[in-house]
mmCIF file of C-alpha atoms and ligand atoms in Angstrom:
data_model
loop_
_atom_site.group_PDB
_atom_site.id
_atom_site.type_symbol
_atom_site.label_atom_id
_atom_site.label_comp_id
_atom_site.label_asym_id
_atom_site.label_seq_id
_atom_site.Cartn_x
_atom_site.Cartn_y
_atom_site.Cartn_z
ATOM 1 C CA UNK A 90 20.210 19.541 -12.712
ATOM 2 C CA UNK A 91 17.616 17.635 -10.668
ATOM 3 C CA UNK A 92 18.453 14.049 -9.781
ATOM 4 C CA UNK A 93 16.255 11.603 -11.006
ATOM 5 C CA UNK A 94 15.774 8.255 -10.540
ATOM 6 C CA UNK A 95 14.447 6.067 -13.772
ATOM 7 C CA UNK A 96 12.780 2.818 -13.134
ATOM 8 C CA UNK A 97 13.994 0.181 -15.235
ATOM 9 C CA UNK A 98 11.372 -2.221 -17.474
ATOM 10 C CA UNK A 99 9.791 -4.167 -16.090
ATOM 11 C CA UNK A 100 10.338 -2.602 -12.458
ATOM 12 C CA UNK A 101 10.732 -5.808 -10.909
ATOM 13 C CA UNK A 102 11.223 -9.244 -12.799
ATOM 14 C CA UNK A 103 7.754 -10.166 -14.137
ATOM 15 C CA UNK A 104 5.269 -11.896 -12.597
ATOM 16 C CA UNK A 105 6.195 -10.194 -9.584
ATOM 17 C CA UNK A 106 6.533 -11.191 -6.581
ATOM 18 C CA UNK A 107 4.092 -9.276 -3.953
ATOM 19 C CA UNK A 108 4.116 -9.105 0.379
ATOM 20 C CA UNK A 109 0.805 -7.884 1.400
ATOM 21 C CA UNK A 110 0.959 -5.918 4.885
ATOM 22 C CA UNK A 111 -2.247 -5.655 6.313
ATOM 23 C CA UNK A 112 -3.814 -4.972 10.038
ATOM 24 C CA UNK A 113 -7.074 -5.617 9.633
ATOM 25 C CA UNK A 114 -10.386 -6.544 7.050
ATOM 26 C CA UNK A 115 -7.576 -6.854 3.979
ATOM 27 C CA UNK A 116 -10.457 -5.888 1.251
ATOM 28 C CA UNK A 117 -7.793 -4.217 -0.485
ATOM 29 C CA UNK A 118 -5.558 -7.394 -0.682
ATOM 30 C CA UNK A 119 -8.589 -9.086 -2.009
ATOM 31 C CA UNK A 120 -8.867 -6.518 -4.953
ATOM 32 C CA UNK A 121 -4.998 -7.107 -5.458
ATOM 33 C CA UNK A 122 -5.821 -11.052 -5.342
ATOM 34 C CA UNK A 123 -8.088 -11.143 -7.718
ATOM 35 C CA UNK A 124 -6.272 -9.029 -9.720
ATOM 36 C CA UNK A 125 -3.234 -11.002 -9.709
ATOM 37 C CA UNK A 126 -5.995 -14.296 -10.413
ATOM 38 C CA UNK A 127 -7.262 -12.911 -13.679
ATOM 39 C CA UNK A 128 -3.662 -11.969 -15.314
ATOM 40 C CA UNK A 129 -5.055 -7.995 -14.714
ATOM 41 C CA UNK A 130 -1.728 -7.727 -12.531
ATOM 42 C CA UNK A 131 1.764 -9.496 -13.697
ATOM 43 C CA UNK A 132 2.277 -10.426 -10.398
ATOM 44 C CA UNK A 133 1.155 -12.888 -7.647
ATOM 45 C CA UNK A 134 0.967 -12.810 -3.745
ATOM 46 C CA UNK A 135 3.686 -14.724 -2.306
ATOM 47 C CA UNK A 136 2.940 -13.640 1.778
ATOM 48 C CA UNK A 137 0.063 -11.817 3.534
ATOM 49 C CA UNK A 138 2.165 -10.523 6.618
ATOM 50 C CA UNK A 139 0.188 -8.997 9.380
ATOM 51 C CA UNK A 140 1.105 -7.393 13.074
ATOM 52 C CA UNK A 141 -2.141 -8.525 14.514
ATOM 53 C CA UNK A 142 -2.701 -12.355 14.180
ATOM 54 C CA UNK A 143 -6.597 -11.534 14.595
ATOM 55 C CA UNK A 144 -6.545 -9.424 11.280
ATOM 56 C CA UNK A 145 -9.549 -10.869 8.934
ATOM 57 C CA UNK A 146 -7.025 -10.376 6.268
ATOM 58 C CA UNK A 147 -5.174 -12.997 7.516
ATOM 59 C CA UNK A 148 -7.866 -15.641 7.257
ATOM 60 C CA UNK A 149 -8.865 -14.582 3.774
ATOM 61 C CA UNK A 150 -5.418 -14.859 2.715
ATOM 62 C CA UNK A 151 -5.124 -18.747 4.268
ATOM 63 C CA UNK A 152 -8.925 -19.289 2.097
ATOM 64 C CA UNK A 153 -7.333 -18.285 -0.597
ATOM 65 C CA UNK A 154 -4.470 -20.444 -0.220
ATOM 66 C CA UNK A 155 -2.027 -17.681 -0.176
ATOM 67 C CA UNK A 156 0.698 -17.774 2.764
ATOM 68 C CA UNK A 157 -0.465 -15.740 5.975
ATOM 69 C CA UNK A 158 2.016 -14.595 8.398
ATOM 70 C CA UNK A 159 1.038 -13.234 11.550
ATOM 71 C CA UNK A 160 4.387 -11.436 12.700
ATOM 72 C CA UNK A 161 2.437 -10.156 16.515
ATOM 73 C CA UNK A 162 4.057 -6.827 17.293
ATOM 74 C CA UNK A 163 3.067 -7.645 21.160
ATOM 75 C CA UNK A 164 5.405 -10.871 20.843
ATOM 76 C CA UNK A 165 8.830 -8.399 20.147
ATOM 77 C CA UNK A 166 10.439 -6.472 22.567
ATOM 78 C CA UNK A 167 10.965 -3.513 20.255
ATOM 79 C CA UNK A 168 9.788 -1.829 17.033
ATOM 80 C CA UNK A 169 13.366 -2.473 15.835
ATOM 81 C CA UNK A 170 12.802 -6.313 16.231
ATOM 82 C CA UNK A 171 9.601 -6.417 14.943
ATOM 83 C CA UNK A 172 10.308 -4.812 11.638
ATOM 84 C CA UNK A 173 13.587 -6.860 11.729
ATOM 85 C CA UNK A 174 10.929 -10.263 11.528
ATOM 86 C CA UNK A 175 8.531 -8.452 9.151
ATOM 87 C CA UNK A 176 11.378 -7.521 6.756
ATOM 88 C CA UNK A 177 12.846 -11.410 7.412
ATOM 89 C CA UNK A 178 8.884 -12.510 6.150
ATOM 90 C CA UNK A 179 9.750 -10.448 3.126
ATOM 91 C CA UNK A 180 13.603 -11.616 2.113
ATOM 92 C CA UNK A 181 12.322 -15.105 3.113
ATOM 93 C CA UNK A 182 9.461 -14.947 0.632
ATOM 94 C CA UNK A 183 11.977 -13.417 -1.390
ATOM 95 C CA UNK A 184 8.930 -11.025 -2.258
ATOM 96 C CA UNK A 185 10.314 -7.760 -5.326
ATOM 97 C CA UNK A 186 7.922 -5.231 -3.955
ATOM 98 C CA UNK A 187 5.453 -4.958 -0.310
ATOM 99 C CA UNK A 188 1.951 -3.748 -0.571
ATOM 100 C CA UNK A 189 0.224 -1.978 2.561
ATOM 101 C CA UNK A 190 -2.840 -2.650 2.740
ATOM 102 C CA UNK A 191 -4.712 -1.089 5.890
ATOM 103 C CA UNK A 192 -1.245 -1.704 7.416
ATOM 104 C CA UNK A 193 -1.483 0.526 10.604
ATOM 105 C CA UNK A 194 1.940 0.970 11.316
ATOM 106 C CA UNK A 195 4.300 3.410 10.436
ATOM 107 C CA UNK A 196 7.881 1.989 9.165
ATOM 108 C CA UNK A 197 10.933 3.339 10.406
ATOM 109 C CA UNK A 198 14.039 5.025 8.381
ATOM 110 C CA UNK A 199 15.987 1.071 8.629
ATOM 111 C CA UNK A 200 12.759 -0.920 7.362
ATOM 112 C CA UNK A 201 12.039 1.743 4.660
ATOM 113 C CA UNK A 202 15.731 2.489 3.625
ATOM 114 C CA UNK A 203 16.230 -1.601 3.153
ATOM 115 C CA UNK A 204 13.050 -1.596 0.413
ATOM 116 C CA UNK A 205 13.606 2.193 -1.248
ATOM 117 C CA UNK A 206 10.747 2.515 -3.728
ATOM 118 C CA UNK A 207 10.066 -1.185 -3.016
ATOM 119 C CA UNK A 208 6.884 -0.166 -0.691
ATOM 120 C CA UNK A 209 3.380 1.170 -1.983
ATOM 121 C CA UNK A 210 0.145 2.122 0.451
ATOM 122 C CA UNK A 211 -3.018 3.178 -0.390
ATOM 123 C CA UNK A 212 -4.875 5.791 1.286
ATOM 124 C CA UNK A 213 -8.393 7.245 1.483
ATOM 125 C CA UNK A 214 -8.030 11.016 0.573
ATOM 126 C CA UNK A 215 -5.733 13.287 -1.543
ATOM 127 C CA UNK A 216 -2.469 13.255 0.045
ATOM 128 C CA UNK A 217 -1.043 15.705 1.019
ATOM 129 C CA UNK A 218 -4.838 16.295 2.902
ATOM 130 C CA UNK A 219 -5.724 14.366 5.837
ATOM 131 C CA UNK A 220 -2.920 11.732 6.572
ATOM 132 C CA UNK A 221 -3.152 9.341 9.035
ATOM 133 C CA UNK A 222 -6.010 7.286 10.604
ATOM 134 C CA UNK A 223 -9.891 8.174 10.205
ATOM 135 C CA UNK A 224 -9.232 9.982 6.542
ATOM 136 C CA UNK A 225 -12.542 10.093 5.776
ATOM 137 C CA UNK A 226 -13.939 11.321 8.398
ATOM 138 C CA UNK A 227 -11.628 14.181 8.813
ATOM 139 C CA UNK A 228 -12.608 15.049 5.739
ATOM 140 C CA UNK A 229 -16.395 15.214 6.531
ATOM 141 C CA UNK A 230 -15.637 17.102 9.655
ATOM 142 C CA UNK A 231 -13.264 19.348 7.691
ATOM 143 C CA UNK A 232 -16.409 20.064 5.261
ATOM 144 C CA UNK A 233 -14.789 19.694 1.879
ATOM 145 C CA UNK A 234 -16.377 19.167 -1.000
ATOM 146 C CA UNK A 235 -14.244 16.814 -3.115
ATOM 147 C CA UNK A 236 -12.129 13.920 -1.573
ATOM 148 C CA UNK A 237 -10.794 10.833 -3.054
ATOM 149 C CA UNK A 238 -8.020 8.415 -3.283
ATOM 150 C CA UNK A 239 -4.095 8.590 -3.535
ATOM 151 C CA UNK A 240 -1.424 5.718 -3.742
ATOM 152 C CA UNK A 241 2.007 6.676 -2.894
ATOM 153 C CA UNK A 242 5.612 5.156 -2.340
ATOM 154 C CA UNK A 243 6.378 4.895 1.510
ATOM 155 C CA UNK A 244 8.991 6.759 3.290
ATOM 156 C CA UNK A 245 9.177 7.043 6.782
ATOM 157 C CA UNK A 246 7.104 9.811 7.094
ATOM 158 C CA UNK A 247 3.113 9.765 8.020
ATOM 159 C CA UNK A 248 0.977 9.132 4.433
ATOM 160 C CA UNK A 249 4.406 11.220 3.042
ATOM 161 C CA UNK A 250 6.398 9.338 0.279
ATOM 162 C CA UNK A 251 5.933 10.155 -3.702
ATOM 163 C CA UNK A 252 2.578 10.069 -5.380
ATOM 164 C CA UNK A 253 1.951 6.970 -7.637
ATOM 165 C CA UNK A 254 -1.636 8.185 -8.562
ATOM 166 C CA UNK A 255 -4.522 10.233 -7.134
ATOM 167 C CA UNK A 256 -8.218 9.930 -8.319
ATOM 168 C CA UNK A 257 -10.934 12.727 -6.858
ATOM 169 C CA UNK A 258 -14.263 11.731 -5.098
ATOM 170 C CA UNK A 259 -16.936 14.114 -4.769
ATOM 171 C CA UNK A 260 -18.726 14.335 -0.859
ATOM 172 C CA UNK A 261 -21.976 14.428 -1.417
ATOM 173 C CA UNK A 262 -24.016 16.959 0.472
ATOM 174 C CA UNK A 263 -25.000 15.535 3.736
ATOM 175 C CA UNK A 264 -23.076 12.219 3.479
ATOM 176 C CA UNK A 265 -22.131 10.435 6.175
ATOM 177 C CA UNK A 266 -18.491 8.983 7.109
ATOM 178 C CA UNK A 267 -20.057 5.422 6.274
ATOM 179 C CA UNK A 268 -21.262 6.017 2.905
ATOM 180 C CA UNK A 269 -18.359 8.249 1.942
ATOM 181 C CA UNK A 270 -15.885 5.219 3.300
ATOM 182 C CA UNK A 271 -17.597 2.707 0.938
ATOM 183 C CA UNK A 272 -17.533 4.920 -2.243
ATOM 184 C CA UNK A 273 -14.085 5.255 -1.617
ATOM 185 C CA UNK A 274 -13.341 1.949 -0.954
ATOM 186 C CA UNK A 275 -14.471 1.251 -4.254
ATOM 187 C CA UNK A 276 -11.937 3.536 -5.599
ATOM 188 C CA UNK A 277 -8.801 2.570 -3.836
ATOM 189 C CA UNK A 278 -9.260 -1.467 -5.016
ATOM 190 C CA UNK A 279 -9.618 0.281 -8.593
ATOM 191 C CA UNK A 280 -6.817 2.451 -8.250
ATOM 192 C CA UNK A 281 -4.717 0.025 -6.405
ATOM 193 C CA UNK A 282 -4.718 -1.996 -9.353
ATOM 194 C CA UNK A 283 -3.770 0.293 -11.856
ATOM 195 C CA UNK A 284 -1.495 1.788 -10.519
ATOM 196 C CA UNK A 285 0.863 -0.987 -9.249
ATOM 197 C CA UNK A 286 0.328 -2.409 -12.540
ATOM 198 C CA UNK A 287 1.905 0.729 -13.965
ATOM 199 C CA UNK A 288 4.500 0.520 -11.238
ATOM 200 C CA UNK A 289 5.246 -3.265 -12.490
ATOM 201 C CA UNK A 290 5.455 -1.980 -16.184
ATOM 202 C CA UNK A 291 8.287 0.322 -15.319
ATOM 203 C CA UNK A 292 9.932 3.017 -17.025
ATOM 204 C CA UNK A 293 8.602 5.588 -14.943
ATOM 205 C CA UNK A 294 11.050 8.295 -13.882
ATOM 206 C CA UNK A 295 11.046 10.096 -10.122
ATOM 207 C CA UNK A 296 12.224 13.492 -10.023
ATOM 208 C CA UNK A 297 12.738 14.884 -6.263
ATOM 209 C CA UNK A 298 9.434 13.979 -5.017
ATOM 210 C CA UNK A 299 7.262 13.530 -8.641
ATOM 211 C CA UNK A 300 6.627 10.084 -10.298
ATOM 212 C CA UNK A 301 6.031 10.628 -14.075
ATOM 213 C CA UNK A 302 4.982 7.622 -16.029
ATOM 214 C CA UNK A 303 5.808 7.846 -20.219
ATOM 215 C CA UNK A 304 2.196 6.621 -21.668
HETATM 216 C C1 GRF B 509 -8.425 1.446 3.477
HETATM 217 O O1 GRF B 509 -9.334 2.514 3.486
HETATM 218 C C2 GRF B 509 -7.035 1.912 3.155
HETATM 219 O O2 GRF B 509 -7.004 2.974 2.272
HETATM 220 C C3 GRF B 509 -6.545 2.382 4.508
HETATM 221 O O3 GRF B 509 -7.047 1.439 5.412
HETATM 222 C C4 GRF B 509 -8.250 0.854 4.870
HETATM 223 C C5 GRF B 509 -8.028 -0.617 4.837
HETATM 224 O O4 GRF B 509 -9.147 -1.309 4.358
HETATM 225 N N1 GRF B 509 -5.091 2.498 4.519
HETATM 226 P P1 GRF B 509 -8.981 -2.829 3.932
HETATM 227 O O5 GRF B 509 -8.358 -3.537 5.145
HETATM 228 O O6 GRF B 509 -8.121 -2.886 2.734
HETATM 229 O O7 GRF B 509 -10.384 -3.312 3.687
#
């Protein structure tokens, strides 16, 4: 008999409470924003934590009126106390469940241990394909034909952890890395959406490394 793990519902209390982790533009926290603004996502933003206090993000998040903390990785002696303040950001915000958003760090076994299925990221091609920085343009150089968009739980591993949802993109013949990025841009703040929202809803079971949702 597998071991499986069954969400309860809601997932988290309701509205949740979300920590954005973002390194840079943050257009994906801005998709989650809004969402959370219009009542699409039970849930609202209680701290945009970044490791680079230069991140755009940042700055949206203070227009916004959200809370932006810049937790500089260059200001800790070690990885271990770094993610020690960014997981004190989270407790202290007493945030249910972190979003990475362009967060271009990769969390080790303590950090992602402390928040088990408590951590989501979004990523521009179909896991288990091109992981890692520059997605989309390893998949032009790789030549494939259909791309696309995959959010996953985190584990310590690279672009590794459980798949949430996956939605394909079609590479148009000829297209460049630009044009492919901004198509799937589109995607991810669609999918982003949905798919935490179903995450929220709870009720979904995870067998070994599979995430089935009842409909
Ligand atoms: C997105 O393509 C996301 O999938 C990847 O990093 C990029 C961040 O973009 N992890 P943004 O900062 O959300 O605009």
């Amino acid at each position: 008999m597998k071991e499986a793990y069954r969400a309860p519902v809601p997932y988290v209390p309701l509205p949740a409470r979300l920590a954005v982790f973002l390194s840079g533009r943050g257009s994906n926290f801005e998709a989650l924003a809004e969402a959370c603004r219009t009542g699409e996502l039970p849930a609202r933003i209680v701290a945009v934590v970044s490791d680079r206090p230069e991140a755009p993000g940042l700055g949206t998040a203070e227009r916004l009126g959200l809370r932006a903390v810049a937790v500089d990785r260059r200001r800790f002696p070690s990885r271990e106390a770094h993610e020690a303040a960014m997981a004190e950001a989270v407790v202290a915000h007493e945030a249910d469940l972190i979003c990475l958003a362009g967060f271009m760090r990769i969390l080790s076994p303590p950090f992602v241990d402390r928040f088990r299925l408590k951590i989501l990221n979004i990523h521009p091609a179909l896991l288990p394909s091109f992981p890692g920085k520059d997605a989309q343009a390893q998949a032009i150089s790789y030549g494939v034909k259909v791309t696309g968009v995959t959010v996953h739980f985190v584990d310590s591993g690279m672009d590794t952890g459980p798949i949430v949802a996956q939605e394909a993109v079609s590479v148009a013949e000829g297209e460049d890395c630009a044009a492919l990025s901004a198509r799937l841009l589109r995607v991810e703040h669609r999918l982003y959406r949905s798919s935490l929202r179903k995450v929220l809803e709870g009720g979904w079971v995870l067998t070994e490394r599979s995430v089935a949702f009842s409909d």
